[in-house]
CSV table of C-alpha atoms in Angstrom, one decimal:
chain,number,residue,atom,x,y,z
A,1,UNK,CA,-55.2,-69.0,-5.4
A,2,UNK,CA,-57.0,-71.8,-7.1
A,3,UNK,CA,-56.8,-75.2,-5.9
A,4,UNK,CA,-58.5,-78.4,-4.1
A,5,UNK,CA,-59.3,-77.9,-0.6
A,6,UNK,CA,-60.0,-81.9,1.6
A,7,UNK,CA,-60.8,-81.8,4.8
A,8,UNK,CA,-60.4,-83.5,7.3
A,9,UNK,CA,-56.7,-84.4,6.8
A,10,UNK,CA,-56.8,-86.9,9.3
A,11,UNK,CA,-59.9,-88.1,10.5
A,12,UNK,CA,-60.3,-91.3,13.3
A,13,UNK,CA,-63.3,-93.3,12.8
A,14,UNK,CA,-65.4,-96.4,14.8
A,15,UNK,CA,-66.3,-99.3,12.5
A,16,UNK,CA,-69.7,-99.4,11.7
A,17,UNK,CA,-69.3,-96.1,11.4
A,18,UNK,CA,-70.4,-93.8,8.0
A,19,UNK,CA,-67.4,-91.0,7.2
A,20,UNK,CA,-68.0,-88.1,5.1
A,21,UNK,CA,-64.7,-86.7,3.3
A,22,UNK,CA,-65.0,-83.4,1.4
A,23,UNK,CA,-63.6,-82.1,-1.5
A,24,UNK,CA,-63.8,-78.2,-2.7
A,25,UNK,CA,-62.5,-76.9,-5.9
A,26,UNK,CA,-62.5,-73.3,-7.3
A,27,UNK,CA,-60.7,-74.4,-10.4
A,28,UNK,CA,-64.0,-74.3,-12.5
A,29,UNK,CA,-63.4,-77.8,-13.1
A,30,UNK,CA,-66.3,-80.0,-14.7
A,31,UNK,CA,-64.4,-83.9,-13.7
A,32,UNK,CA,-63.9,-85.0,-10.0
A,33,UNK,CA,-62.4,-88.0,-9.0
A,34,UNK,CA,-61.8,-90.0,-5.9
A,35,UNK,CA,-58.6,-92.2,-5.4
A,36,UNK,CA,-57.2,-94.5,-2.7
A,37,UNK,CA,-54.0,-94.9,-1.8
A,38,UNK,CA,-52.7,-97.8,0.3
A,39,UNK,CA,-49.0,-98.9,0.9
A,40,UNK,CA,-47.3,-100.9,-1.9
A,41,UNK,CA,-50.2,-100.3,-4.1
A,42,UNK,CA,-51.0,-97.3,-7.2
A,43,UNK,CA,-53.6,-95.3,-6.5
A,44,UNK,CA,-56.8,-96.2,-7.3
A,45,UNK,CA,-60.0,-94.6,-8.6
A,46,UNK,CA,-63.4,-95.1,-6.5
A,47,UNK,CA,-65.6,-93.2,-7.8
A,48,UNK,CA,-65.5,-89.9,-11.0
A,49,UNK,CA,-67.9,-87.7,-12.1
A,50,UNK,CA,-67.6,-85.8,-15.5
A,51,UNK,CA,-70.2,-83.5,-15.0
A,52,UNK,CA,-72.7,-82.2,-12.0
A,53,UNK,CA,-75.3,-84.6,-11.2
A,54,UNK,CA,-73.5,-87.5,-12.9
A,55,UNK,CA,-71.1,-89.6,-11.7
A,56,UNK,CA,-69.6,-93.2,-12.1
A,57,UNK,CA,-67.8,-95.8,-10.7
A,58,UNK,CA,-64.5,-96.3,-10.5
A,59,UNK,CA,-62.5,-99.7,-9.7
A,60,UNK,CA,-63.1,-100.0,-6.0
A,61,UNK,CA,-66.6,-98.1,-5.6
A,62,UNK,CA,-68.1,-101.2,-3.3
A,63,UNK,CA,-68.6,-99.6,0.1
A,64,UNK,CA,-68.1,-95.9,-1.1
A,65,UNK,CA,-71.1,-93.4,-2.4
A,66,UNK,CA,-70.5,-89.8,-3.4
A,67,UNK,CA,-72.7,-87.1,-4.9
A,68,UNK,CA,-72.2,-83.9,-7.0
A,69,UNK,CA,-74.7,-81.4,-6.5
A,70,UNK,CA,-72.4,-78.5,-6.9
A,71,UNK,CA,-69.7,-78.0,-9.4
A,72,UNK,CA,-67.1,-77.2,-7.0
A,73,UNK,CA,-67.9,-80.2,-4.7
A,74,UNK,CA,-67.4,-83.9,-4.7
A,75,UNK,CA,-68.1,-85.4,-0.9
A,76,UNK,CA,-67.3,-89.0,-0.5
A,77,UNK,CA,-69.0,-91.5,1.8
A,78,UNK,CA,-67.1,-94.1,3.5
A,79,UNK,CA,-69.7,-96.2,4.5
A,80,UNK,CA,-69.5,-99.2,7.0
A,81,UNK,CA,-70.1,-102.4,4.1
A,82,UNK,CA,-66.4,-100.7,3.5
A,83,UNK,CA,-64.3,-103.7,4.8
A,84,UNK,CA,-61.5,-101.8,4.9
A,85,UNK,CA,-61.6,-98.0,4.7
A,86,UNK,CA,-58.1,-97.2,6.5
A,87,UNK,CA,-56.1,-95.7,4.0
A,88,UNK,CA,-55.1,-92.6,2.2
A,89,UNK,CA,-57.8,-90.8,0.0
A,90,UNK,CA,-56.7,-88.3,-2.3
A,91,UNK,CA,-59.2,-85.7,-4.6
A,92,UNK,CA,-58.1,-84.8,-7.8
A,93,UNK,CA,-59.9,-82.2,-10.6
A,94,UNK,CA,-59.5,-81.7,-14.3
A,95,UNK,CA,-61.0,-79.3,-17.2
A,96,UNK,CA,-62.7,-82.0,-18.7
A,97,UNK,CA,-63.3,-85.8,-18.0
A,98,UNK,CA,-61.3,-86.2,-21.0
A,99,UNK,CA,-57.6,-88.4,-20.5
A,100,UNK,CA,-55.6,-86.1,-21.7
A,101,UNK,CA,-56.2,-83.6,-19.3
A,102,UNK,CA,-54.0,-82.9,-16.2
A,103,UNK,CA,-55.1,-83.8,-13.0
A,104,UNK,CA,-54.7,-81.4,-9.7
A,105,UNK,CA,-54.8,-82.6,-6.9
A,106,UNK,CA,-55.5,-82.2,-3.0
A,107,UNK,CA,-53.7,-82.3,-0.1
A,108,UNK,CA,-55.3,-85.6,0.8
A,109,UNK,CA,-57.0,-87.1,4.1
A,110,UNK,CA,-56.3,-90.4,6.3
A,111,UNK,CA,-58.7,-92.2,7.4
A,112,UNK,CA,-58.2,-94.9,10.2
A,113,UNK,CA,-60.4,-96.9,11.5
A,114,UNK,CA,-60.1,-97.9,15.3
B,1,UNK,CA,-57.8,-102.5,-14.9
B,2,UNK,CA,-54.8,-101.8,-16.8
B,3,UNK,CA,-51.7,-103.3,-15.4
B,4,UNK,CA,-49.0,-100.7,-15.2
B,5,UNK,CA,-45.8,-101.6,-14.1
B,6,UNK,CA,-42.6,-98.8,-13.1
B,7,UNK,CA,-39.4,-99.7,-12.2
B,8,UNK,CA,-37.3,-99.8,-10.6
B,9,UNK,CA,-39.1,-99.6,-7.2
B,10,UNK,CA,-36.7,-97.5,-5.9
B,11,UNK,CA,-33.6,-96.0,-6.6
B,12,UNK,CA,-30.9,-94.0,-4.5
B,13,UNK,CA,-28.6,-91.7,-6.5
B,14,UNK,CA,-25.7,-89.0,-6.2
B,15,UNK,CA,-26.2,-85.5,-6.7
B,16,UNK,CA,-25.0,-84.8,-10.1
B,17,UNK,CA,-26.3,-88.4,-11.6
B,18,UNK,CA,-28.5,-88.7,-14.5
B,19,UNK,CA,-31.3,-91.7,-14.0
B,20,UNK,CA,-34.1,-92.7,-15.9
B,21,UNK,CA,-37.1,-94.7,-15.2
B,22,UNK,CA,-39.7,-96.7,-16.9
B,23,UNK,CA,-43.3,-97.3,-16.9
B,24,UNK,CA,-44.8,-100.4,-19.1
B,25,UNK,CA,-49.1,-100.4,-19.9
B,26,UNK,CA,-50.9,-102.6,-22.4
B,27,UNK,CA,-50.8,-100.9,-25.9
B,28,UNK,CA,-54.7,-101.6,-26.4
B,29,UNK,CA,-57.2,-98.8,-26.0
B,30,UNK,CA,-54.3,-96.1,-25.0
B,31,UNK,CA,-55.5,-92.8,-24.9
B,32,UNK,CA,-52.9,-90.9,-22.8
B,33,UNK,CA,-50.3,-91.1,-20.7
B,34,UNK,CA,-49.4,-88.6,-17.5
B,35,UNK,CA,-46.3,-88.2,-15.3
B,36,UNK,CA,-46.4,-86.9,-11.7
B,37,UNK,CA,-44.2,-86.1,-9.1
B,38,UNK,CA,-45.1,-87.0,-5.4
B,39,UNK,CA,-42.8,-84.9,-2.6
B,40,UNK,CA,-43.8,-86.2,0.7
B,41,UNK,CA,-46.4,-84.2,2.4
B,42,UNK,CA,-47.8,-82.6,-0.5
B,43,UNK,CA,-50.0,-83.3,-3.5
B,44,UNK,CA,-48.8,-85.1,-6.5
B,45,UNK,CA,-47.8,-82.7,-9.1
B,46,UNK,CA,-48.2,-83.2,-12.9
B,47,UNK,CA,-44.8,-83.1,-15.0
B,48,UNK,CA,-46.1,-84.5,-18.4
B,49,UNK,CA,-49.2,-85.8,-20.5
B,50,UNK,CA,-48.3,-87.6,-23.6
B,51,UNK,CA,-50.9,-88.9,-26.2
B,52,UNK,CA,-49.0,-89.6,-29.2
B,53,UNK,CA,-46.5,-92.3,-30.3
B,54,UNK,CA,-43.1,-91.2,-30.1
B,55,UNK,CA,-43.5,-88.2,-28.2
B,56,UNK,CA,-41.1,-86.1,-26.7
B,57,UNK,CA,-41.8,-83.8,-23.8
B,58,UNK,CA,-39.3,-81.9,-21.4
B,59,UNK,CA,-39.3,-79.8,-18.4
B,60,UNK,CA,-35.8,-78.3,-17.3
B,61,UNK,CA,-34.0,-81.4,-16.9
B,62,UNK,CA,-36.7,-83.8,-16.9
B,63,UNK,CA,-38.0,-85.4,-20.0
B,64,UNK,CA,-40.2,-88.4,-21.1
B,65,UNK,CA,-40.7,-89.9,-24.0
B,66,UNK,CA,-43.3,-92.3,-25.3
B,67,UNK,CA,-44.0,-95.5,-27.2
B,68,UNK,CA,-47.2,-96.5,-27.3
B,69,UNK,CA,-47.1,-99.6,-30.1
B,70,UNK,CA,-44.5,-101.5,-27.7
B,71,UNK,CA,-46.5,-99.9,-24.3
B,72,UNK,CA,-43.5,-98.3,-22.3
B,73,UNK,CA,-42.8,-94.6,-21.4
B,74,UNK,CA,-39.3,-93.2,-20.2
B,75,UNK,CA,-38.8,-90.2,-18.0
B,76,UNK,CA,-35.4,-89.1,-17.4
B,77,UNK,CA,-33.9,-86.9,-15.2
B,78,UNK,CA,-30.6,-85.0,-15.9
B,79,UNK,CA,-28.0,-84.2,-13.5
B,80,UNK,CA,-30.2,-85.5,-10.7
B,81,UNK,CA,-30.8,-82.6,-7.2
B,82,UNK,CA,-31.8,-83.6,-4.2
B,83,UNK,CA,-35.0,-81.3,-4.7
B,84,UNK,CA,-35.8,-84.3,-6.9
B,85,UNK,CA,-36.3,-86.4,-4.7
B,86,UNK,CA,-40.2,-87.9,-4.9
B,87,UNK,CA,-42.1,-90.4,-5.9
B,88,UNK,CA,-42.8,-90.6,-9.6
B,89,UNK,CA,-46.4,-91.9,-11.1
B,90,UNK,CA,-47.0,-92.7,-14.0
B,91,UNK,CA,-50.7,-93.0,-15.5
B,92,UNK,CA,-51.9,-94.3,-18.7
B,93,UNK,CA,-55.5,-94.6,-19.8
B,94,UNK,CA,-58.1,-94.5,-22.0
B,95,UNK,CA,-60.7,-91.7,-22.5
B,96,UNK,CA,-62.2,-91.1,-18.9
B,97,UNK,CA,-59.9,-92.7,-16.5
B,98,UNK,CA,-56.5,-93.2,-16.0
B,99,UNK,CA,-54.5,-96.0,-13.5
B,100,UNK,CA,-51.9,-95.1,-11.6
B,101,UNK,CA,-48.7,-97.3,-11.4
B,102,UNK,CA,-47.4,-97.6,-8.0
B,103,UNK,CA,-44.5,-95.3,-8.5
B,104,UNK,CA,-40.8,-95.3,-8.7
B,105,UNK,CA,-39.3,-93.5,-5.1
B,106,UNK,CA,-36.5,-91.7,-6.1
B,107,UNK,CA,-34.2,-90.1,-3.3
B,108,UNK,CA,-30.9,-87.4,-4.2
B,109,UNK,CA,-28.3,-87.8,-2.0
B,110,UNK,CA,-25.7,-84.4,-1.8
């Protein structure tokens, strides 16, 4: 079955600690994106990238850097200049980078920071 | 950053009830507008994009509708089941990107 694959789901970290999170598709998709979830608020885009080897930033990119070297991958680094990285981050996919196009999305992972 | 706003908040309804929702965005630079349902514990689930003015989508006994010169989308829900119970998104945006409102939590008593 096609789909978005995150792992960890739940993953502890130190502060002053970097975190990678992954993200896998097999949906052929060409966008990625990145969101953050925390209670109260919408979700809300860190980074996206449209196509390999090109992405861009979302609205809350400071402390966050991702890459996309691979089609089917989208990695996101929570770095420590994050001030405050405990919260829910969900991966999402589409056809094209285009609006109209539906979004799938992962199971998500938590982060906490200890 | 578009500010999208749902309400209400939260709502609590009978099984059987019919309830609708709204989601209000700034009419400027609208490219398209998406609906998703969040069950807890799993992903958020796409019901409905809508690009154009006074469009009318429906899925069993869901439906939305859109106005996009006053800024405001509708989605309704028929005869409300407690399998409905989630939290609803809405999203409009421009071309790349979209921004999520913060959702209305719907919950379907028997």
């Amino acid at each position: 079955d096609g789909g978005i694959t995150q792992s960890p789901k739940y993953l502890f970290r130190k502060e002053g600690q970097n975190v990678t999170l992954s993200c896998e598709q097999n949906l052929n998709h060409d966008a990625m994106y990145w969101y953050r979830q925390d209670p109260g608020q919408g979700l809300r885009l860190i980074y996206y990238s449209q196509i390999v080897n090109d992405f861009q930033k979302g609205d809350i990119a400071e402390g966050y850097s991702v890459s996309r070297e691979k089609k089917e991958s989208f990695p996101l680094t929570v770095t420590s200049a994050q001030k405050n990285p405990t919260a829910f981050y969900l991966c999402a996919s589409s056809i094209t980078g285009s609006g109209a196009n539906v979004l799938t999305f992962g199971a998500g992972s938590r982060l906490t920071v200890l | 950053i578009l500010n999208v706003e749902q309400s209400p908040q939260s709502l609590h309804v009978q099984e059987g009830d019919s309830t609708n929702f709204t989601c209000s965005f700034p009419s400027s630079n609208f490219y398209a507008l998406h609906w998703y349902r969040w069950e807890t514990a799993k992903s958020p689930e796409a019901l409905f994009v809508m690009t154009l003015n006074g469009d009318e989508k429906k899925k069993g006994r869901i439906s939305a509708t859109l106005n996009t010169k006053e800024g405001y989308s509708y989605l309704y829900i028929k005869g409300s089941q407690p399998e409905d119970s989630a939290t609803y998104l809405c999203a409009p945006g421009g071309y790349s990107t979209l921004t999520f409102g913060k959702g209305t939590m719907l919950l379907v008593s028997p």
